Amino acid sequence: MGYMHLGLLDIHEALIKNKVTPLELVLEAIELAKKGTNNCFEYICEKEAIEKAKKLDDSKKDNILYGIPIVVKDNYSTKDIPTTASSNILKDYVPIFSSEVVNRLEEAGAIIIGKTTMDELGMGGSGSAGHLGTTYNPWDKTKTHRIGGSSCGSASAIASGIVPLAIGSDTGDSVRKPASYGASVGLKPTWGRISRFGLFPFAASLDHVGYFTRSVYDSAAILNVLAGRDEKDYSSSFKPVEDYTKKLNEPVAGKRIAVIKEIVDAINDQDILATFKNNLEQLRQRGVVIDFVSIDYKLLKAIYPTYIIVSSAEATSNNANLDGVKFGLREPGKTYEEILKNTRTKGFSKLIKRRFIIGGYSLLKENREELFVRAQKCRRLIVDAFNSVLDKFDAIYCPATPTVAPLISSNLEAFIGDYSIADDYMAFANMGGLPSITLPLGFKDGLPFGGNLTAKAFDESNLFNLAQAIEDSTGLKDLVAKEDE
Ligand code: GLN
C-alpha cells in the first residue's frame, strides 16, 4: 500500500502514531523514484537520504515535515549534492553550501530524496529544455503530453505519487503552470516572503521560491516553515510571519473575487470555461461576491513581451558568472575570453543562447531606452492595472491555463508573434511580486487543468482562505496519477 501518494498531513499522522518510520518512507520514495519512467530526476540522493533517515532526531517529531521525503528542483544549492540546473555548463558542479530553503526544510526534519529535472536554468516552460530531455506528464500514460516547466521534474514527481512536497521556482509561472497540468497545488508567495539565498538567479526581480503540494492546507503549512527574514538574502522581508493555516477555514461570505474578462474571453476550450464558471457559481453560493472586471487588452497582450525583455535582460546579467572558470564545465582556451567563449558555446542550449541574445541586445547602449527601459515602464503599467483591481477585491481568479497539457510535439517557443493573452498572463504576479496559487479545477479526457488565484502582496492568509473554499467546492485534493494505473 505505501504512504507516498498521500497528503503531508496524512503521512505526518502515520508517523506520529508510529505506523511507519522515516526510514521506511525514504525507502518507499526512493524505490518509486527509481522505478519512475517520467524523467523526473537529475540525481537520486539514495545514500544521503537513507543516512539522514537513520540519524533523524525525533525531537522534531511535531513538525509536519519530520521524516517526510521531499524533492528539490536542481536550481537550489545542495551541499555535497550535484546541482546542475539541468544545464551542461554546470556539469559535475557540487556546491559547498545549501540554499536557505534547503536548510529550513532539513531543520524541520524533511529528507531530500532527489534533485529534479527542469528547463535549463529555469528558462522555458516546456519541460523539454533541460539537458536530460523531456519530462513526462504522469496523467498521460502514452507520454505524448507535456507536464510543463520549468519546474517539470518537481511537478511530475508529486503528480506521480513519489513525494508529497516538491520544491520548484517561479519566475513567470514555472510552478503555477505545471501545477495546472499536473493536478497539484502550486504556490509562489509574495516576493521577499521566502529567502532566495542559494536559488540560482534567473531574473532576480521576478524569481520566487515556489512549491507543489497536494492540498491547500499542506501549502499553507509549508509556508509556515519557509517564510521569514534571512540575513543571507537582504531582499527578504522583515514582515512578521503569520500562522498561514489559521484562517484557512474561516467563512468566505462577503469576500470579493475579480475575474479578468479579457483573459476568460481568450479561452476557447468550452469544457474548461464551463468548469470554471460552474466553480464561480459554487463560490457565489458560499457568499463570495464575484465580478467580471476589464483590463486594457493592450496591457494584457504586453505581459509576455515585457516579461521576455525584462527576464532575458536580467538573465544575461545574472548568468555572466557562468564563465567556465568559477564552476562546472571548462572548455580549453589560451585566454580568459577564449575559455569563456568556448565554454558558453558548448555549455548552453539554443534556447538559453536565444534568451541571452535578446537580453544582451535589449541592454545595448543604443537599444536600452527603446527596449529595456520601455519594458520596465510597461511592467509598471501592468502591475498598476492589476493592483488597482486588487484595491477593490480580495483576489483575482482565472483559469490557470487556457488548455490542458499541450502535446510534446508542439513547439512552445515558436508562438512569439502569435500568442494568446490567456497563455502567459500569470507572469503579472511575478512582475508585481504578488502571492499566487494554482489549484485543480477539473479534468478533460483524463488530463487535469487548474484555476489560479492571486492576492495582494503579503496577503497570503486571505489567498489560502479563498483557495480552501475553492478546494472544498471542487473536492479535488490529494490527486495522484500512479505509474501502474
Ligand atoms: N515560461 C516562462 C519562461 O520561459 C517561465 C519560466 C519560469 O517561471 N522560470 O521564462
Coordinates of C-alpha atoms and ligand atoms in Angstrom, one line a residue:
M1 CA 0.0 0.0 0.0
G2 CA 2.6 2.7 1.0
Y3 CA 2.2 6.3 2.0
M4 CA 3.8 8.4 -0.6
H5 CA 0.6 9.0 -2.6
L6 CA -1.0 10.7 0.5
G7 CA -1.0 14.3 1.5
L8 CA 1.5 15.6 4.0
L9 CA -0.9 15.7 6.9
D10 CA -1.9 12.1 6.5
I11 CA 1.7 10.9 6.3
H12 CA 2.5 13.0 9.3
E13 CA -0.2 11.4 11.3
A14 CA 1.0 7.9 10.4
L15 CA 4.5 8.9 11.6
I16 CA 3.2 10.3 14.9
K17 CA 1.2 7.1 15.5
N18 CA 4.4 5.1 14.7
K19 CA 2.6 3.2 11.9
V20 CA 5.6 3.9 9.7
T21 CA 9.2 5.2 10.3
P22 CA 11.1 7.9 8.3
L23 CA 13.4 5.2 7.0
E24 CA 10.5 3.2 5.6
L25 CA 9.2 6.3 4.0
V26 CA 12.5 7.2 2.4
L27 CA 12.9 3.6 1.1
E28 CA 9.5 3.7 -0.4
A29 CA 10.1 7.1 -2.1
I30 CA 13.5 6.1 -3.4
E31 CA 12.0 2.9 -4.9
L32 CA 9.3 4.9 -6.6
A33 CA 11.8 7.4 -7.8
K34 CA 14.0 4.7 -9.3
K35 CA 11.0 2.9 -10.9
G36 CA 9.6 6.1 -12.3
T37 CA 9.5 6.5 -16.1
N38 CA 8.8 10.2 -16.3
N39 CA 12.3 11.5 -16.2
C40 CA 11.9 13.5 -13.0
F41 CA 15.4 13.2 -11.6
E42 CA 18.8 14.8 -12.1
Y43 CA 20.1 12.9 -9.1
I44 CA 18.5 10.5 -6.6
C45 CA 20.1 11.0 -3.2
E46 CA 19.8 7.4 -2.1
K47 CA 22.8 7.1 0.2
E48 CA 22.4 10.5 1.6
A49 CA 18.7 10.2 2.3
I50 CA 19.0 6.8 4.0
E51 CA 21.7 8.1 6.2
K52 CA 19.7 11.1 7.2
A53 CA 16.6 9.0 7.9
K54 CA 18.7 6.8 10.2
K55 CA 20.1 9.7 12.1
L56 CA 16.9 11.8 12.3
D57 CA 16.4 13.5 15.6
D58 CA 12.9 12.7 16.8
S59 CA 12.7 15.9 19.0
K60 CA 11.4 17.4 15.7
K61 CA 8.5 14.9 15.6
D62 CA 5.8 17.5 15.9
N63 CA 6.9 19.3 12.8
I64 CA 4.7 18.5 9.8
L65 CA 7.9 17.8 7.8
Y66 CA 9.6 15.5 10.2
G67 CA 10.7 12.3 8.4
I68 CA 9.0 13.4 5.2
P69 CA 10.7 12.5 1.9
I70 CA 10.7 15.5 -0.5
V71 CA 12.3 16.6 -3.8
V72 CA 14.0 19.8 -4.7
K73 CA 14.4 21.4 -8.1
D74 CA 18.0 21.3 -9.4
N75 CA 18.5 25.1 -9.2
Y76 CA 18.7 25.1 -5.4
S77 CA 22.2 24.7 -4.0
T78 CA 22.5 21.5 -2.0
K79 CA 25.7 21.0 -0.1
D80 CA 27.7 18.0 -1.3
I81 CA 25.0 17.0 -3.8
P82 CA 25.4 17.7 -7.5
T83 CA 23.4 20.7 -8.7
T84 CA 23.3 21.4 -12.4
A85 CA 20.1 23.5 -13.0
S86 CA 19.8 21.0 -15.9
S87 CA 22.5 22.8 -17.8
N88 CA 25.6 21.2 -19.3
I89 CA 27.5 24.3 -18.1
L90 CA 27.1 23.1 -14.5
K91 CA 28.0 19.5 -15.2
D92 CA 29.7 18.0 -12.2
Y93 CA 29.2 21.1 -10.0
V94 CA 28.8 20.2 -6.4
P95 CA 28.0 23.2 -4.1
I96 CA 29.8 23.7 -0.8
F97 CA 26.7 25.2 0.8
S98 CA 23.0 24.7 0.9
S99 CA 20.3 27.2 -0.1
E100 CA 18.3 28.7 2.8
V101 CA 15.2 26.9 1.6
V102 CA 17.0 23.5 1.9
N103 CA 18.4 24.5 5.3
R104 CA 14.9 25.3 6.6
L105 CA 13.4 22.1 5.2
E106 CA 16.1 20.0 6.7
E107 CA 16.0 21.7 10.0
A108 CA 12.2 20.9 10.1
G109 CA 13.1 17.2 9.5
A110 CA 12.4 16.8 5.8
I111 CA 14.6 14.4 3.9
I112 CA 15.6 15.2 0.3
I113 CA 15.5 12.1 -1.8
G114 CA 16.3 13.7 -5.2
K115 CA 17.1 16.8 -7.3
T116 CA 14.6 17.2 -10.0
T117 CA 14.9 18.0 -13.8
M118 CA 14.0 21.4 -15.1
D119 CA 14.1 23.6 -18.1
E120 CA 17.8 24.7 -18.3
L121 CA 18.5 27.5 -15.7
G122 CA 14.7 27.9 -15.3
M123 CA 14.1 29.3 -18.8
G124 CA 11.4 28.0 -21.0
G125 CA 8.1 26.4 -20.0
S126 CA 8.0 23.2 -22.0
G127 CA 9.6 20.7 -19.6
S128 CA 11.8 19.6 -22.6
A129 CA 14.5 22.2 -22.4
G130 CA 16.8 20.7 -19.8
H131 CA 20.0 18.6 -20.7
L132 CA 18.2 15.4 -19.9
G133 CA 15.4 16.0 -22.4
T134 CA 11.6 15.8 -21.9
T135 CA 10.0 15.2 -18.5
Y136 CA 6.6 13.5 -18.9
N137 CA 3.2 14.1 -17.6
P138 CA 2.2 11.1 -15.4
W139 CA -1.5 11.7 -16.1
D140 CA -0.8 10.7 -19.7
K141 CA 0.3 7.1 -20.0
T142 CA 1.0 7.4 -23.7
K143 CA 3.7 10.0 -22.9
T144 CA 2.6 12.4 -25.6
H145 CA 1.6 15.4 -23.4
R146 CA 3.8 17.8 -21.5
I147 CA 3.9 18.4 -17.7
G148 CA 5.2 21.9 -18.5
G149 CA 8.0 23.7 -16.9
S150 CA 10.3 25.0 -15.9
S151 CA 9.8 23.0 -12.6
C152 CA 8.9 19.9 -14.7
G153 CA 10.6 17.2 -12.6
S154 CA 9.1 18.5 -9.3
A155 CA 5.6 18.8 -10.9
S156 CA 5.9 15.3 -12.3
A157 CA 7.3 13.7 -9.1
I158 CA 4.4 15.0 -6.9
A159 CA 1.8 14.1 -9.6
S160 CA 3.1 10.6 -9.9
G161 CA 3.0 9.9 -6.2
I162 CA 6.7 9.8 -5.4
V163 CA 6.7 12.6 -2.7
P164 CA 4.1 14.8 -1.1
L165 CA 6.1 18.0 -1.3
A166 CA 8.2 19.2 -4.3
I167 CA 10.1 22.4 -4.3
G168 CA 10.2 24.5 -7.5
S169 CA 10.9 28.1 -8.5
D170 CA 8.6 30.5 -10.4
T171 CA 9.9 33.4 -12.5
G172 CA 7.0 33.7 -14.9
D173 CA 4.7 30.8 -14.0
S174 CA 7.1 27.8 -13.6
V175 CA 5.3 26.4 -10.6
R176 CA 1.8 27.5 -11.3
K177 CA 1.6 26.3 -14.9
P178 CA 2.9 22.8 -14.4
A179 CA 0.6 22.6 -11.3
S180 CA -2.3 23.2 -13.6
Y181 CA -1.1 20.4 -16.0
G182 CA -0.4 18.0 -13.1
A183 CA -3.4 18.5 -10.7
S184 CA -1.3 19.7 -7.8
V185 CA -1.4 22.8 -5.7
G186 CA 1.3 25.2 -6.8
L187 CA 2.2 28.3 -4.8
K188 CA 4.5 31.2 -5.1
P189 CA 4.2 33.6 -2.2
T190 CA 5.0 37.3 -2.1
W191 CA 8.4 38.3 -3.4
G192 CA 10.7 38.5 -0.3
R193 CA 8.5 36.2 1.8
I194 CA 10.9 33.3 1.4
S195 CA 14.7 33.7 1.2
R196 CA 16.2 33.2 -2.3
F197 CA 19.7 32.6 -0.9
G198 CA 21.2 29.7 -2.8
L199 CA 18.5 29.7 -5.5
F200 CA 20.3 30.2 -8.8
P201 CA 19.1 33.5 -10.1
F202 CA 17.3 33.6 -13.5
A203 CA 15.8 37.1 -13.2
A204 CA 16.2 38.2 -9.6
S205 CA 13.4 40.8 -9.7
L206 CA 10.9 38.2 -10.9
D207 CA 12.3 35.0 -9.2
H208 CA 10.3 33.4 -6.4
V209 CA 10.7 30.3 -4.4
G210 CA 7.6 28.2 -5.1
Y211 CA 6.4 24.6 -4.4
F212 CA 3.9 21.9 -5.1
T213 CA 1.7 20.2 -2.6
R214 CA -1.4 18.1 -2.8
S215 CA -3.7 20.3 -0.8
V216 CA -4.2 23.9 0.2
Y217 CA -3.6 23.0 3.9
D218 CA -0.3 21.5 3.0
S219 CA 0.7 24.6 1.1
A220 CA -0.1 26.9 4.0
A221 CA 1.7 24.6 6.5
I222 CA 4.8 24.7 4.3
L223 CA 4.8 28.4 4.2
N224 CA 5.0 28.4 8.0
V225 CA 8.2 26.5 7.6
L226 CA 9.8 28.5 4.8
A227 CA 8.7 32.1 5.3
G228 CA 10.7 34.7 7.2
R229 CA 13.6 37.1 7.1
D230 CA 17.0 35.6 6.3
E231 CA 20.2 37.7 6.8
K232 CA 21.8 36.0 3.9
D233 CA 19.2 37.4 1.5
Y234 CA 19.0 41.1 2.1
S235 CA 15.9 41.3 -0.2
S236 CA 14.0 39.0 2.2
S237 CA 11.2 40.7 4.1
F238 CA 11.2 41.9 7.7
K239 CA 7.4 41.4 7.9
P240 CA 6.4 39.1 10.7
V241 CA 5.4 35.6 9.7
E242 CA 1.8 34.5 10.4
D243 CA 0.4 31.1 11.0
Y244 CA -0.9 30.6 7.5
T245 CA -3.1 27.7 8.4
K246 CA -5.1 29.7 10.9
K247 CA -7.6 31.4 8.7
L248 CA -8.0 28.6 6.2
N249 CA -11.5 27.6 7.2
E250 CA -12.9 31.0 8.1
P251 CA -16.2 31.7 6.2
V252 CA -15.6 33.4 2.8
A253 CA -19.0 35.1 2.6
G254 CA -18.6 38.7 1.7
K255 CA -15.1 38.3 0.2
R256 CA -14.7 39.7 -3.3
I257 CA -13.2 38.0 -6.3
A258 CA -12.4 39.6 -9.6
V259 CA -12.4 37.6 -12.8
I260 CA -10.5 39.3 -15.7
K261 CA -13.0 39.3 -18.5
E262 CA -10.5 39.5 -21.4
I263 CA -8.5 36.5 -20.1
V264 CA -11.6 34.4 -19.9
D265 CA -12.8 35.6 -23.3
A266 CA -9.4 34.5 -24.8
I267 CA -10.1 30.9 -23.7
N268 CA -11.6 28.7 -26.4
D269 CA -11.9 25.4 -24.6
Q270 CA -15.6 25.2 -23.7
D271 CA -15.1 22.4 -21.1
I272 CA -12.5 24.5 -19.2
L273 CA -14.8 27.5 -19.4
A274 CA -17.8 25.6 -18.2
T275 CA -16.0 24.0 -15.3
F276 CA -14.6 27.4 -14.3
K277 CA -18.0 29.1 -14.5
N278 CA -19.5 26.3 -12.5
N279 CA -16.9 26.9 -9.8
L280 CA -17.7 30.6 -9.8
E281 CA -21.3 29.6 -9.1
Q282 CA -20.2 27.3 -6.2
L283 CA -18.3 30.2 -4.7
R284 CA -21.3 32.5 -5.1
Q285 CA -23.3 30.0 -3.1
R286 CA -20.8 30.4 -0.3
G287 CA -21.4 34.1 -0.4
V288 CA -18.4 35.2 -2.3
V289 CA -19.0 38.3 -4.5
I290 CA -17.7 37.7 -8.0
D291 CA -17.4 40.4 -10.6
F292 CA -16.0 40.3 -14.1
V293 CA -13.6 43.1 -14.5
S294 CA -11.8 44.5 -17.5
I295 CA -8.1 45.3 -18.0
D296 CA -6.9 47.1 -21.1
Y297 CA -6.3 44.3 -23.8
K298 CA -3.1 46.0 -24.9
L299 CA -1.7 45.8 -21.5
L300 CA -2.6 42.1 -21.2
K301 CA -1.1 41.5 -24.6
A302 CA 2.1 43.3 -23.4
I303 CA 2.7 40.9 -20.5
Y304 CA 4.5 38.2 -22.5
P305 CA 6.9 40.5 -24.5
T306 CA 7.5 42.6 -21.4
Y307 CA 8.3 39.5 -19.4
I308 CA 10.7 38.2 -22.1
I309 CA 12.6 41.5 -22.3
V310 CA 12.9 42.1 -18.5
S311 CA 13.7 38.4 -17.7
S312 CA 16.1 37.9 -20.6
A313 CA 18.0 41.2 -19.7
E314 CA 18.3 40.1 -16.0
A315 CA 19.2 36.5 -17.0
T316 CA 22.0 37.8 -19.3
S317 CA 23.5 39.8 -16.5
N318 CA 22.8 37.3 -13.6
N319 CA 24.3 34.4 -15.5
A320 CA 27.5 36.2 -16.5
N321 CA 29.2 34.3 -13.7
L322 CA 28.9 31.0 -15.7
D323 CA 32.2 31.7 -17.4
G324 CA 33.9 28.3 -17.4
V325 CA 36.2 29.3 -14.6
K326 CA 34.2 29.6 -11.4
F327 CA 32.0 26.5 -11.6
G328 CA 31.2 23.4 -13.7
L329 CA 32.2 22.9 -17.2
R330 CA 35.5 24.3 -18.5
E331 CA 36.5 24.1 -22.2
P332 CA 40.1 24.7 -23.2
G333 CA 41.4 28.2 -24.2
K334 CA 44.6 30.3 -24.0
T335 CA 43.0 33.3 -22.5
Y336 CA 40.0 34.0 -20.2
E337 CA 38.0 35.3 -23.2
E338 CA 38.7 32.1 -25.1
I339 CA 37.8 29.8 -22.2
L340 CA 34.6 31.8 -21.7
K341 CA 33.6 31.7 -25.3
N342 CA 34.3 28.0 -25.8
T343 CA 32.6 27.0 -22.5
R344 CA 29.5 29.1 -23.1
T345 CA 29.2 27.9 -26.7
K346 CA 29.3 24.3 -25.7
G347 CA 27.6 24.6 -22.3
F348 CA 24.3 26.4 -23.2
S349 CA 21.5 25.1 -25.4
K350 CA 20.0 27.1 -28.2
L351 CA 17.1 28.3 -26.1
I352 CA 19.5 29.9 -23.5
K353 CA 21.6 31.5 -26.2
R354 CA 18.5 33.0 -27.7
R355 CA 17.4 34.5 -24.4
F356 CA 20.9 35.9 -23.8
I357 CA 20.9 37.4 -27.3
I358 CA 17.5 39.0 -26.5
G359 CA 18.8 40.2 -23.2
G360 CA 22.1 41.5 -24.4
Y361 CA 20.5 43.2 -27.4
S362 CA 18.0 45.0 -25.2
L363 CA 20.7 46.2 -22.8
L364 CA 23.0 47.6 -25.6
K365 CA 23.6 51.3 -25.2
E366 CA 21.8 52.1 -28.4
N367 CA 18.8 49.9 -27.6
R368 CA 18.4 50.3 -23.9
E369 CA 15.9 53.1 -23.9
E370 CA 13.8 51.6 -26.6
L371 CA 13.7 48.0 -25.2
F372 CA 14.8 47.5 -21.6
V373 CA 13.7 50.8 -20.2
R374 CA 10.4 50.7 -22.1
A375 CA 9.8 47.2 -20.9
Q376 CA 10.3 48.3 -17.3
K377 CA 7.9 51.2 -17.8
C378 CA 5.4 48.7 -19.3
R379 CA 5.9 46.4 -16.3
R380 CA 4.9 49.3 -14.0
L381 CA 1.7 49.9 -16.1
I382 CA 0.8 46.2 -16.0
V383 CA 1.4 46.0 -12.2
D384 CA -0.6 49.2 -11.6
A385 CA -3.5 47.8 -13.6
F386 CA -3.7 44.6 -11.6
N387 CA -3.1 46.3 -8.3
S388 CA -5.9 48.7 -9.0
V389 CA -8.2 45.7 -9.4
L390 CA -6.8 44.3 -6.1
D391 CA -7.6 47.6 -4.4
K392 CA -11.3 46.7 -4.7
F393 CA -11.1 42.9 -4.5
D394 CA -9.6 40.2 -2.3
A395 CA -8.2 38.2 -5.2
I396 CA -8.1 37.8 -8.9
Y397 CA -9.3 34.4 -10.2
C398 CA -9.0 32.9 -13.7
P399 CA -8.3 29.5 -15.3
A400 CA -4.5 29.0 -14.9
T401 CA -4.1 27.8 -18.4
P402 CA -6.4 28.0 -21.5
T403 CA -5.9 24.3 -22.3
V404 CA -4.9 21.1 -20.7
A405 CA -1.3 20.0 -21.1
P406 CA -0.1 20.6 -24.7
L407 CA 1.4 17.9 -26.9
I408 CA 5.1 17.3 -26.6
S409 CA 5.2 17.6 -30.4
S410 CA 4.1 21.3 -30.1
N411 CA 6.9 23.8 -30.2
L412 CA 6.2 26.2 -27.4
E413 CA 8.9 28.8 -28.2
A414 CA 7.5 29.2 -31.7
F415 CA 4.4 31.2 -30.8
I416 CA 6.2 34.5 -30.3
G417 CA 4.2 36.9 -32.5
D418 CA 1.0 34.9 -32.3
Y419 CA 0.2 34.2 -28.7
S420 CA -2.9 34.1 -26.6
I421 CA -3.2 36.5 -23.6
A422 CA -4.6 33.6 -21.7
D423 CA -1.3 31.6 -22.1
D424 CA 1.3 33.5 -20.1
Y425 CA -0.7 36.1 -18.2
M426 CA 0.3 34.7 -14.8
A427 CA 3.6 36.5 -15.0
F428 CA 1.8 39.6 -13.9
A429 CA 2.0 38.2 -10.4
N430 CA 5.8 37.9 -10.7
M431 CA 6.1 41.5 -12.0
G432 CA 4.1 42.7 -9.0
G433 CA 5.6 40.2 -6.5
L434 CA 2.1 39.1 -5.6
P435 CA 1.2 35.8 -3.9
S436 CA -0.4 33.4 -6.4
I437 CA -1.7 29.9 -6.2
T438 CA -2.9 27.3 -8.8
L439 CA -5.1 24.5 -7.7
P440 CA -7.0 21.7 -9.5
L441 CA -10.3 22.6 -11.2
G442 CA -11.2 19.6 -13.3
F443 CA -10.2 17.0 -15.9
K444 CA -10.7 16.8 -19.6
D445 CA -10.0 13.5 -21.4
G446 CA -8.1 12.3 -18.4
L447 CA -5.8 15.4 -18.3
P448 CA -6.1 18.0 -15.5
F449 CA -6.5 21.7 -15.5
G450 CA -6.3 24.3 -12.7
G451 CA -7.5 27.7 -11.6
N452 CA -5.3 30.5 -10.5
L453 CA -5.9 32.9 -7.6
T454 CA -3.7 35.9 -6.9
A455 CA -3.9 38.3 -3.9
K456 CA -2.3 41.5 -2.7
A457 CA 1.3 41.4 -1.6
F458 CA 1.7 39.7 1.8
D459 CA -2.0 38.8 1.9
E460 CA -1.2 35.0 1.8
S461 CA -3.7 34.2 4.6
N462 CA -6.6 35.6 2.6
L463 CA -5.3 33.8 -0.5
F464 CA -5.2 30.5 1.3
N465 CA -8.7 31.1 2.8
L466 CA -10.2 31.6 -0.7
A467 CA -8.2 28.7 -2.1
Q468 CA -9.5 26.5 0.6
A469 CA -13.1 27.5 -0.4
I470 CA -12.3 26.5 -4.0
E471 CA -10.8 23.2 -2.9
D472 CA -13.8 22.5 -0.7
S473 CA -16.2 23.2 -3.6
T474 CA -14.4 21.1 -6.2
G475 CA -13.5 18.3 -3.7
L476 CA -10.2 18.0 -5.7
K477 CA -7.2 17.3 -3.5
D478 CA -4.6 14.6 -2.9
L479 CA -4.7 13.7 -6.6
V480 CA -2.0 11.3 -7.8
A481 CA -1.6 9.6 -11.2
K482 CA 0.0 6.3 -10.3
E483 CA 2.6 4.8 -12.6
D484 CA 0.8 1.4 -12.7
E485 CA -2.8 2.6 -13.3
Ligands
GLN1 N1 7.7 30.2 -19.3 C1 8.5 31.2 -18.6 C2 9.9 31.3 -19.3 O1 10.0 30.7 -20.3 C3 8.5 30.8 -17.2 C4 9.9 30.5 -16.6 C5 9.9 30.4 -15.1 O2 8.9 30.8 -14.4 N2 11.0 30.1 -14.5 O3 10.8 32.0 -18.9

